[in-house]
XYZ file of N, CA and C in Angstrom:
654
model
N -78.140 -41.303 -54.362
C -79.590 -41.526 -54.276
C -80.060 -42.442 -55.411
N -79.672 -42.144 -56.654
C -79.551 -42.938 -57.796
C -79.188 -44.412 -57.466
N -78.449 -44.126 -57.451
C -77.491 -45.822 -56.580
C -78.201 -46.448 -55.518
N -79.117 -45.710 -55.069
C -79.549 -46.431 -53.991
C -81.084 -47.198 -54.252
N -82.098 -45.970 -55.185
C -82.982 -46.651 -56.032
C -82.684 -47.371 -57.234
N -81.765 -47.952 -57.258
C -81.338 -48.756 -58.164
C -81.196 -50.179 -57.472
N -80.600 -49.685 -56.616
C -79.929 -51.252 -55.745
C -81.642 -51.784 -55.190
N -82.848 -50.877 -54.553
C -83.471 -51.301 -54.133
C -84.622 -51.900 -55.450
N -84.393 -51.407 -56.868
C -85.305 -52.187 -57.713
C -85.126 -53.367 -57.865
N -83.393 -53.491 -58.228
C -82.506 -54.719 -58.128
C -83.014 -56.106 -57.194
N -83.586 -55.411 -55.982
C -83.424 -55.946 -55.044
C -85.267 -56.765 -55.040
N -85.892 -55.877 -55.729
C -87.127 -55.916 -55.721
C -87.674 -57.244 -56.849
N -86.277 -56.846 -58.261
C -87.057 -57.736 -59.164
C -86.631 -59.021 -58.857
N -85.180 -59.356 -58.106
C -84.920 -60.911 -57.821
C -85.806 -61.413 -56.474
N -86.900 -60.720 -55.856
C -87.758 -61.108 -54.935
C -88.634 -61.514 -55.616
N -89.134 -61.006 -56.811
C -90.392 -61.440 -57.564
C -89.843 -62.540 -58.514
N -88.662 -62.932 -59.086
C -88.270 -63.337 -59.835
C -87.959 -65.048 -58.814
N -87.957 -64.493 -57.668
C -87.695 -65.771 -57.038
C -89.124 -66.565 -55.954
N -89.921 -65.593 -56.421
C -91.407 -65.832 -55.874
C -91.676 -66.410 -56.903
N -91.841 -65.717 -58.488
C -92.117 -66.735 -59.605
C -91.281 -68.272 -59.758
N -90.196 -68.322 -59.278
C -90.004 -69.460 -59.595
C -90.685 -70.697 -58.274
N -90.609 -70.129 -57.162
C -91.135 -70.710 -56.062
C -92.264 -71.028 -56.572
N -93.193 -70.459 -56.865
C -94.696 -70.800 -57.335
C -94.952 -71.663 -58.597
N -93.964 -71.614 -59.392
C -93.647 -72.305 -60.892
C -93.424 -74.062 -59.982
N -92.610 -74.252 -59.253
C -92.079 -75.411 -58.792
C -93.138 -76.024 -58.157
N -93.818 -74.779 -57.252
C -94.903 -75.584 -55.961
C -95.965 -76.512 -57.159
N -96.352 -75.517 -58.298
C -97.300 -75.605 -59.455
C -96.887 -77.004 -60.051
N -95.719 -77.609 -60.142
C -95.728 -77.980 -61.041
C -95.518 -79.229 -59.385
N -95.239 -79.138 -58.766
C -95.089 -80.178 -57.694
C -96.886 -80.804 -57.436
N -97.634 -80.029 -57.604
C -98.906 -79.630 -57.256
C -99.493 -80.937 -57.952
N -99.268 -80.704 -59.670
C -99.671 -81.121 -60.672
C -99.179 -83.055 -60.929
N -98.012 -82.777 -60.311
C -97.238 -84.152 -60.475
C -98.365 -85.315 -59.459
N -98.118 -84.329 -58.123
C -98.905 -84.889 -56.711
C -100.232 -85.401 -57.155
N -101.151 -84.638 -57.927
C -101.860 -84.944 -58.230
C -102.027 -86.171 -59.406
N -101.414 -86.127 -60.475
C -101.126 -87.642 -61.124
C -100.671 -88.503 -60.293
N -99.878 -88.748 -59.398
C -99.679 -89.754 -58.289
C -101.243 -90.556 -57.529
N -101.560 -89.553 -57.151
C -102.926 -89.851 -56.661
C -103.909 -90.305 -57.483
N -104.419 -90.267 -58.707
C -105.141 -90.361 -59.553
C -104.948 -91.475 -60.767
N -104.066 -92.087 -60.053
C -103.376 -93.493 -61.251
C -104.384 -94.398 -62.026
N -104.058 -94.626 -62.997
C -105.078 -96.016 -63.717
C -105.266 -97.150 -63.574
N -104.204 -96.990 -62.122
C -103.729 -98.691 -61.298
C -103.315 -98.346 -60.151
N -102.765 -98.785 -59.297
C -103.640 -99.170 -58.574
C -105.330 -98.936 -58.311
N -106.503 -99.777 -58.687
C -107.577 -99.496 -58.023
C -107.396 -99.747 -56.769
N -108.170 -99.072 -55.728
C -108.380 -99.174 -54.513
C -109.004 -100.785 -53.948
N -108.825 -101.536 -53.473
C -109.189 -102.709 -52.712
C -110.618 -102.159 -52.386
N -111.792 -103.607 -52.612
C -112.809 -104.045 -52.314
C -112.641 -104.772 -51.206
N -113.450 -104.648 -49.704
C -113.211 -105.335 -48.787
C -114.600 -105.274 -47.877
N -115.301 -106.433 -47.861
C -117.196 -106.585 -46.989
C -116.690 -108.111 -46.421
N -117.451 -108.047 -46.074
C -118.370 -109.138 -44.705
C -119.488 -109.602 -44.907
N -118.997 -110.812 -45.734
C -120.609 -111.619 -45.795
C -121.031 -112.230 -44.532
N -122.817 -112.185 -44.408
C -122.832 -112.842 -43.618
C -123.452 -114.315 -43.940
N -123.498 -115.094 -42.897
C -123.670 -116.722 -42.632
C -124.971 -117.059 -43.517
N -124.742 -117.724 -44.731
C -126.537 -117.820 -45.499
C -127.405 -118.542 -44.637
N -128.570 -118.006 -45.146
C -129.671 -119.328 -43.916
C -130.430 -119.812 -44.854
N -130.342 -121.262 -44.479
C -131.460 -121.718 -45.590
C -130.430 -122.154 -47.381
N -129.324 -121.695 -47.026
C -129.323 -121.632 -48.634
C -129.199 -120.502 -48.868
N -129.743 -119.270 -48.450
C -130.136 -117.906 -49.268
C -129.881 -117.092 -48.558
N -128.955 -116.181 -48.918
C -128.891 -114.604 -48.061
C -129.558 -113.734 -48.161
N -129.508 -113.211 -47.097
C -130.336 -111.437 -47.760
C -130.371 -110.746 -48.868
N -128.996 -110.883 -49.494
C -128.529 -110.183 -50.128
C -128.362 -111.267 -51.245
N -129.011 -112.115 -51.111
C -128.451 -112.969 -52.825
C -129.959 -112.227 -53.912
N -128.811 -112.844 -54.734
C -130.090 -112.635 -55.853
C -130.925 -113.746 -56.169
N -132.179 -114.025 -56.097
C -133.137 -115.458 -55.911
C -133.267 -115.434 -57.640
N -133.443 -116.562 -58.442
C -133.122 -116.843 -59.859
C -134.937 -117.697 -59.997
N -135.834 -116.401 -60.607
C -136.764 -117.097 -60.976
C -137.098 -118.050 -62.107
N -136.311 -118.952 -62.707
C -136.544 -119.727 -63.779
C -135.338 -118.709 -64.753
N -135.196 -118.224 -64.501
C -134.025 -117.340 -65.259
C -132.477 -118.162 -65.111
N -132.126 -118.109 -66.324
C -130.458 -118.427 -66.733
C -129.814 -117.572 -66.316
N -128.894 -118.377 -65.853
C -127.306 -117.484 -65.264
C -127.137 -116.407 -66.461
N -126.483 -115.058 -66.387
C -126.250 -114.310 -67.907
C -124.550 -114.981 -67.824
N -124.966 -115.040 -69.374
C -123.718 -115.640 -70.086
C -122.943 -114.235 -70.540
N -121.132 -115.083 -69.548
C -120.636 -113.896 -70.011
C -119.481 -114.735 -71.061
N -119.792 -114.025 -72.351
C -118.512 -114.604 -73.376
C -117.512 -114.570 -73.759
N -116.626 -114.912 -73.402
C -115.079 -115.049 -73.339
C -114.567 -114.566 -74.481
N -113.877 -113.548 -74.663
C -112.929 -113.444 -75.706
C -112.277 -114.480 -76.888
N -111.932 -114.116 -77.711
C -111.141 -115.606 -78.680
C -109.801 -115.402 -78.168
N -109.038 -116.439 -77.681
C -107.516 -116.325 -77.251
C -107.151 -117.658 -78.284
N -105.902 -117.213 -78.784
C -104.828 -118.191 -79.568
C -104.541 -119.173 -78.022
N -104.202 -120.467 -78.381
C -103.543 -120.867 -77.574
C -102.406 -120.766 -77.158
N -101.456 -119.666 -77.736
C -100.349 -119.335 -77.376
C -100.792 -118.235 -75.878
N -101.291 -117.603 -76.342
C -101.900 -116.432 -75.568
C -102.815 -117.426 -74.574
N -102.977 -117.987 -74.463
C -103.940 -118.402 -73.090
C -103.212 -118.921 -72.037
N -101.954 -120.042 -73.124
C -101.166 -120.405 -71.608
C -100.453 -119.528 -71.515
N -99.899 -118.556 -72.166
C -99.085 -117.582 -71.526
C -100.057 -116.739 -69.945
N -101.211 -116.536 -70.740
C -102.124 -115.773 -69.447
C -102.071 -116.725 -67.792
N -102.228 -117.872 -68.463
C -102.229 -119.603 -67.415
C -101.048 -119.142 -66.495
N -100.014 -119.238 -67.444
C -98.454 -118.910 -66.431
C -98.316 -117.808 -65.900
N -98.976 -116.735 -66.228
C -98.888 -115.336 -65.457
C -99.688 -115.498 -64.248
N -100.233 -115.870 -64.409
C -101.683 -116.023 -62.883
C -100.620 -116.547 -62.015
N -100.034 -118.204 -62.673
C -99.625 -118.829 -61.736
C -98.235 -118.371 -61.062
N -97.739 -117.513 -61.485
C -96.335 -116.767 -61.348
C -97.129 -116.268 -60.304
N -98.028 -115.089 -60.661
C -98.471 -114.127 -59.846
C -98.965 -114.606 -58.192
N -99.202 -115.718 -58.170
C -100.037 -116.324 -57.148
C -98.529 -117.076 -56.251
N -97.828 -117.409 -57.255
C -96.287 -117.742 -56.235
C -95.884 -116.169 -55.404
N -95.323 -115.224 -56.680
C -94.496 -113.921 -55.820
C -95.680 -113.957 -54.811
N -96.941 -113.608 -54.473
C -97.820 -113.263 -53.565
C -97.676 -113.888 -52.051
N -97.263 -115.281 -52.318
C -96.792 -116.321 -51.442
C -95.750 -116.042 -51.086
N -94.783 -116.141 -51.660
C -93.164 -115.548 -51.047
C -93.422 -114.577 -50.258
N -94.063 -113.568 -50.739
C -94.192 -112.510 -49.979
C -94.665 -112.941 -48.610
N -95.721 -113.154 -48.452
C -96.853 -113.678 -47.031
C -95.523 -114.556 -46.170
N -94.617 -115.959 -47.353
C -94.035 -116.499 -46.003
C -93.007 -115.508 -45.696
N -92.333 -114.577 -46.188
C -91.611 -113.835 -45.780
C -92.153 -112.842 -44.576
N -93.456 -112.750 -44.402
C -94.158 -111.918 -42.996
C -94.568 -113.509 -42.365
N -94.296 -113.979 -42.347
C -94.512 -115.500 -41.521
C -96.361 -115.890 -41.295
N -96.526 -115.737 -42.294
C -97.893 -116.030 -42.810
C -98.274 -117.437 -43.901
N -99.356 -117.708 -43.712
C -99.349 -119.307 -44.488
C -99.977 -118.942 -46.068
N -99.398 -119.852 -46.751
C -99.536 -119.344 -48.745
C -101.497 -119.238 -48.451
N -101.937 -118.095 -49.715
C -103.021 -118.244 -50.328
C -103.041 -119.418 -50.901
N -104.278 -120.216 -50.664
C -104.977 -121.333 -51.816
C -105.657 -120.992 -52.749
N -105.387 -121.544 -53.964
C -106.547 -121.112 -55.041
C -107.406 -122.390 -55.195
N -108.865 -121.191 -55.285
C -110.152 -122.401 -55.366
C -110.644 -121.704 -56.544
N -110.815 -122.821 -57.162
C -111.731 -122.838 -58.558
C -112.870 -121.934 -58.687
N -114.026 -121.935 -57.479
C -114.967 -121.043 -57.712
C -114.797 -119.947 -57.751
N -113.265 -119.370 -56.687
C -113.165 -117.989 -56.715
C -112.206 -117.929 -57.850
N -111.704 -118.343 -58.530
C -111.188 -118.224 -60.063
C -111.964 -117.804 -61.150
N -112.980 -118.598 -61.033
C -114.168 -119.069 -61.861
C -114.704 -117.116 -61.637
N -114.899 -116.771 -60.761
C -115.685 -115.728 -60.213
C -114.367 -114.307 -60.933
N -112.856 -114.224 -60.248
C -112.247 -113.353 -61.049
C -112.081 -113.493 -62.178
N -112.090 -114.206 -62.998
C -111.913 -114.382 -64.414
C -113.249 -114.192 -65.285
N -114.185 -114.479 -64.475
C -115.671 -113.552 -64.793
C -115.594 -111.641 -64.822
N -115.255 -111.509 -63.984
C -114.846 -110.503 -63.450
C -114.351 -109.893 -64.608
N -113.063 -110.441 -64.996
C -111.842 -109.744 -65.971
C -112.383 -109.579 -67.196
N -113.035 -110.946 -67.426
C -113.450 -110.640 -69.015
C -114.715 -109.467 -68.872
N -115.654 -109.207 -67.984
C -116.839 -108.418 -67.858
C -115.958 -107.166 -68.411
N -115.301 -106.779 -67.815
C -114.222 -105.274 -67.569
C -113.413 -105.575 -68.641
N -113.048 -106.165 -69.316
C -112.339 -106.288 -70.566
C -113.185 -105.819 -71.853
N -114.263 -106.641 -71.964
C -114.631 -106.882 -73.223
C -116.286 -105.189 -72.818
N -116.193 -104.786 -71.571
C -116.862 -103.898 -71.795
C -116.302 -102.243 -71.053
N -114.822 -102.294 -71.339
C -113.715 -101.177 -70.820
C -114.632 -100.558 -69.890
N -114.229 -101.255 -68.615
C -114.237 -100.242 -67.578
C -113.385 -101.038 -66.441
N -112.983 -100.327 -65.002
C -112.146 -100.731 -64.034
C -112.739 -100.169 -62.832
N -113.606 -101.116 -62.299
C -114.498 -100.945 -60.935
C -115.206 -101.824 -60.007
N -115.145 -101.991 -59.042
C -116.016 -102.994 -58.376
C -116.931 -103.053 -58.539
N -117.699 -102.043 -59.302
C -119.347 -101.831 -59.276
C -119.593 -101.585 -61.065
N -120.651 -102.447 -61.212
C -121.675 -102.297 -62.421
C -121.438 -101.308 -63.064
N -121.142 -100.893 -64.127
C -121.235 -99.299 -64.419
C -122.419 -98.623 -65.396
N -123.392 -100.059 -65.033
C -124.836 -99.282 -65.701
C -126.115 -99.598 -64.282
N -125.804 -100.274 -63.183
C -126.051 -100.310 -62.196
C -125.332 -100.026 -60.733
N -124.345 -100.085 -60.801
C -123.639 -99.563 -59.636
C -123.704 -100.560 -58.289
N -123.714 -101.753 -58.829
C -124.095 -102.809 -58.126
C -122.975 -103.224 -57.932
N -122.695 -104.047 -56.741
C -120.972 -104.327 -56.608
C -120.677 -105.973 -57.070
N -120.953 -106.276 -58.327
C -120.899 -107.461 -58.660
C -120.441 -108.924 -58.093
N -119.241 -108.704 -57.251
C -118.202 -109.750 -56.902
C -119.170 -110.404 -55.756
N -119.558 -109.177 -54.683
C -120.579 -109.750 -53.544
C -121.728 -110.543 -53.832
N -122.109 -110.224 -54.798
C -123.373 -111.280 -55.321
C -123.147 -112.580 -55.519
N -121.755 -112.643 -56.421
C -121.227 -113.795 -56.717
C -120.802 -114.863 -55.552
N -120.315 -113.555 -55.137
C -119.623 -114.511 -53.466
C -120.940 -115.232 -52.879
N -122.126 -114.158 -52.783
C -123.300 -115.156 -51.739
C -123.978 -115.929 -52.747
N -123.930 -115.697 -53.625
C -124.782 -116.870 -54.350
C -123.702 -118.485 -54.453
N -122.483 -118.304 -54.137
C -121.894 -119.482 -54.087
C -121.899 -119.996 -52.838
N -121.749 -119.068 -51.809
C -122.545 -119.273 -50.381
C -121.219 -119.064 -49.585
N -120.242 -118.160 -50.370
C -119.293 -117.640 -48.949
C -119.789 -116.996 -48.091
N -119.249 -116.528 -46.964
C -119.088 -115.926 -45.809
C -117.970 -115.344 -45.537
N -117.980 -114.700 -44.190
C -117.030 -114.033 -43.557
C -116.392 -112.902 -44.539
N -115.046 -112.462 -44.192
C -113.997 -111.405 -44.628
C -113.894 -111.701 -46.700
N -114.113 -110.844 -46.816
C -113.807 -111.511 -48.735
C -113.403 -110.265 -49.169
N -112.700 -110.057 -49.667
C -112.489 -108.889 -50.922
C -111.743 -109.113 -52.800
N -111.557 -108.319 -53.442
C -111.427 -108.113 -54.715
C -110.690 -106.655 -54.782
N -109.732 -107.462 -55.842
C -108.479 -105.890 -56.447
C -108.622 -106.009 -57.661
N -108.976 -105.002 -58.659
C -109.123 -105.224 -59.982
C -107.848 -103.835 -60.099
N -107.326 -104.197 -61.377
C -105.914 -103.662 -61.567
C -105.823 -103.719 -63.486
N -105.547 -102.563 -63.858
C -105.934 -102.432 -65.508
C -104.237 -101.798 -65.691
N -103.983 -102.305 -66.619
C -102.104 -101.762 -67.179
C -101.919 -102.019 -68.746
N -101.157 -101.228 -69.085
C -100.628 -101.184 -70.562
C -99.577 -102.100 -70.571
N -98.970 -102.987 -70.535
C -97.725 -103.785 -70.357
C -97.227 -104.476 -71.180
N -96.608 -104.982 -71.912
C -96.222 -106.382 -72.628
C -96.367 -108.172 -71.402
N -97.182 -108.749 -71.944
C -97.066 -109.761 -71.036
C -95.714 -110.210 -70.539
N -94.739 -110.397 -71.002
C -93.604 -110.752 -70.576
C -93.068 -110.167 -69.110
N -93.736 -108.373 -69.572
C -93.547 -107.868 -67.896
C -94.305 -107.520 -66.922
N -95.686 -108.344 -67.599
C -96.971 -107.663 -66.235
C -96.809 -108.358 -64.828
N -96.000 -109.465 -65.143
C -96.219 -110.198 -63.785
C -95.148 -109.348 -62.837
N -93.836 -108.971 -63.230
C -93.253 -108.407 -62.287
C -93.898 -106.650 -61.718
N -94.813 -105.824 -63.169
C -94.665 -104.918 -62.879
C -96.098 -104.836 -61.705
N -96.689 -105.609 -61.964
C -98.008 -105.775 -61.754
C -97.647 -105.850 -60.024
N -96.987 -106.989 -59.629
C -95.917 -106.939 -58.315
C -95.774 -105.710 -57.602
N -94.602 -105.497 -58.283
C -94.250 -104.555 -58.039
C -95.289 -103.059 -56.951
N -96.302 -102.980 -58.120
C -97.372 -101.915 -57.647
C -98.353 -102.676 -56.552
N -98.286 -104.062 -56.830
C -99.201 -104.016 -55.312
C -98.385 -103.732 -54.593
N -97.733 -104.079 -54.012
C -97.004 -103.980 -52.846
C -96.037 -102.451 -52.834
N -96.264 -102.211 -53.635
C -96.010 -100.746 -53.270
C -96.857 -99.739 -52.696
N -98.153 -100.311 -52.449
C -99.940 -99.664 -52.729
C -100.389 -99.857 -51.495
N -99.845 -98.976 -50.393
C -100.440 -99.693 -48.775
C -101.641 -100.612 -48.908
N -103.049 -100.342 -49.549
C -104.104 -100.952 -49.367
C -104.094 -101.888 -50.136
N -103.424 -101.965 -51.112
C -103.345 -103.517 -51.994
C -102.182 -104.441 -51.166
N -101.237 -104.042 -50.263
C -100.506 -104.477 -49.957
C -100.898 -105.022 -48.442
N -101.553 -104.199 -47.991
C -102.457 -105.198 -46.453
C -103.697 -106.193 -46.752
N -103.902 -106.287 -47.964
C -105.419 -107.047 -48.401
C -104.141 -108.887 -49.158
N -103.124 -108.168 -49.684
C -102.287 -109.405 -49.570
C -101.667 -110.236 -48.842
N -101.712 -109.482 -47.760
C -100.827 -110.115 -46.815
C -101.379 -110.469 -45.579
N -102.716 -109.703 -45.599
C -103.646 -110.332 -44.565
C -103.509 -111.689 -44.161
N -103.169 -112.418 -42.906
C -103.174 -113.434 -42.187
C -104.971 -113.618 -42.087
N -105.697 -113.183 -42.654
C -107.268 -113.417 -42.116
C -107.919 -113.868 -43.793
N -107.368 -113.588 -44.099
C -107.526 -114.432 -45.946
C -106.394 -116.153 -46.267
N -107.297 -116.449 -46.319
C -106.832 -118.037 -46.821
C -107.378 -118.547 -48.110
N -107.920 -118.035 -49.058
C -108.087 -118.926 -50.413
C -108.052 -117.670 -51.165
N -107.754 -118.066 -52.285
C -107.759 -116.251 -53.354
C -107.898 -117.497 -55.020
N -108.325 -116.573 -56.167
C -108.902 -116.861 -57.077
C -107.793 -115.665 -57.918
N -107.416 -115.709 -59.042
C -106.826 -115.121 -59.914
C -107.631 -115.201 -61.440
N -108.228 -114.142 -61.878
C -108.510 -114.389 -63.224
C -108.156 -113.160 -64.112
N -107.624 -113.091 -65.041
C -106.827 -112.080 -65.999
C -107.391 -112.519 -67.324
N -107.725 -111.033 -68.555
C -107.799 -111.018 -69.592
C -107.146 -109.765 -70.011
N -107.176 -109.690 -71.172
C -106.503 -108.839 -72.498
C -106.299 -109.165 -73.455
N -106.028 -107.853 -74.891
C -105.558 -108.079 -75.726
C -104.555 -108.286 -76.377
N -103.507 -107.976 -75.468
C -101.932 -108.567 -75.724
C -101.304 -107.569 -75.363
N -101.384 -106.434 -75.315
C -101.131 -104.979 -74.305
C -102.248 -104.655 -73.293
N -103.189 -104.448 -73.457
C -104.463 -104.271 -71.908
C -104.742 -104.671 -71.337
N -104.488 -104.999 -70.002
C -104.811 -106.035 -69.607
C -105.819 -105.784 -67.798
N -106.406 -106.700 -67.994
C -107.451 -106.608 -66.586
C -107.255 -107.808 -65.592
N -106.473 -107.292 -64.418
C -106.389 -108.533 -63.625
C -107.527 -108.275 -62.386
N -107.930 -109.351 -61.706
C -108.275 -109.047 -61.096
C -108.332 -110.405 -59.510
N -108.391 -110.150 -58.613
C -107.792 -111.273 -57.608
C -108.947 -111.248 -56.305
N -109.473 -112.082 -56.424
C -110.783 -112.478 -55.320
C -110.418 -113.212 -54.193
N -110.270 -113.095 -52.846
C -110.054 -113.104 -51.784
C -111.099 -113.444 -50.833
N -111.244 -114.997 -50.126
C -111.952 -115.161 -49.081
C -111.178 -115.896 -47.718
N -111.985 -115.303 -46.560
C -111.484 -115.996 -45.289
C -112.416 -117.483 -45.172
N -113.316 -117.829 -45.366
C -113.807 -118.914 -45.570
C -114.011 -119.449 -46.902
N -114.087 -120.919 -47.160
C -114.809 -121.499 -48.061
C -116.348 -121.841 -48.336
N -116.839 -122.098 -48.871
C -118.315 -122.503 -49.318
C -118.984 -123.329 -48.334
């Protein structure tokens, strides 16, 4: 009888002992899952539909009463550090291409205004730490404004993307995660986007890229 409430405590504590570890694992699977989801990079893809300006002026532009553009001021970069930033864009804007002709798709073009516009972008979110499509003292989605006040249309979007890296390896790692990122990875490869803009800043580890995307030109 002894022997037998023995065997059944036995029996009792490696059930709990193996429930605790089951729950220890799910817990800690739980916890991981959740840092996966919650990354500091990939941001999620920006993606609207401008429509056709009339007149010059959209609905949605902002009309400039005698008021100056706001000046946004560029960081001090060494010239070592600038063309290095120069050659990362332009790296970045090749792998992007390989990629597309490899789905039998035609290269992104880069146009100046939408350069002009991400590299606005980068330094805004640089020099005032944050990583968002939207204002973060208005909540305004900045890039769209920009877009209609230059007078795009159609399909347009924006990926802003923030990493700790050494420049030497942002361009591959930076890669790497789009296209690992379903939604950064269909906004690249989209056959319905034809011109894209690249503009990147940092301090030599932080860095803010960010990549502006239209189906039409101006």
């Amino acid at each position: 009888m002894k022997s037998r409430a023995l065997s059944i405590s036995l029996m009792l504590l490696l059930f709990l002992l193996s429930s605790a570890c089951q729950f220890t694992d799910q817990t800690l699977d739980d916890e991981r899952f959740a840092s996966q989801q919650t990354p500091d990079r990939p941001f999620r893809p920006l993606q609207v539909t401008l429509s056709a300006p009339q007149d010059s002026k959209s609905s949605g532009s902002v009309e400039r009463t005698g008021e100056e553009a706001p000046f946004i001021e560029k960081p001090t970069l060494t010239e070592d550090l600038d063309t290095a930033i120069s050659s990362t864009t332009d790296a970045l804007l090749s792998a992007i291409n390989v990629r597309r002709a490899l789905e039998g798709w035609p290269p992104l073009v880069r146009q100046a205004a939408l350069t002009e516009i991400a590299n606005n972008r980068a330094i805004d979110m640089s020099v005032h730490a944050y990583l968002s499509h939207e204002d973060p003292k208005t909540a305004e989605i900045l890039v769209e404004n920009m877009l209609i006040e230059m007078g795009y249309q159609g399909q347009v979007a924006e990926l802003v993307y923030a990493a700790n890296e050494p420049l030497d390896r942002l361009g591959e790692i930076a890669i790497d995660e789009w296209f690992d990122d379903p939604d950064t990875r269909s906004v690249l490869l989209s056959p319905g986007f034809r011109y894209i803009g690249i503009g990147m800043m940092g301090d030599g580890t932080t860095w803010k890229i960010v990549q502006v995307l239209a189906e039409y030109g101006p």
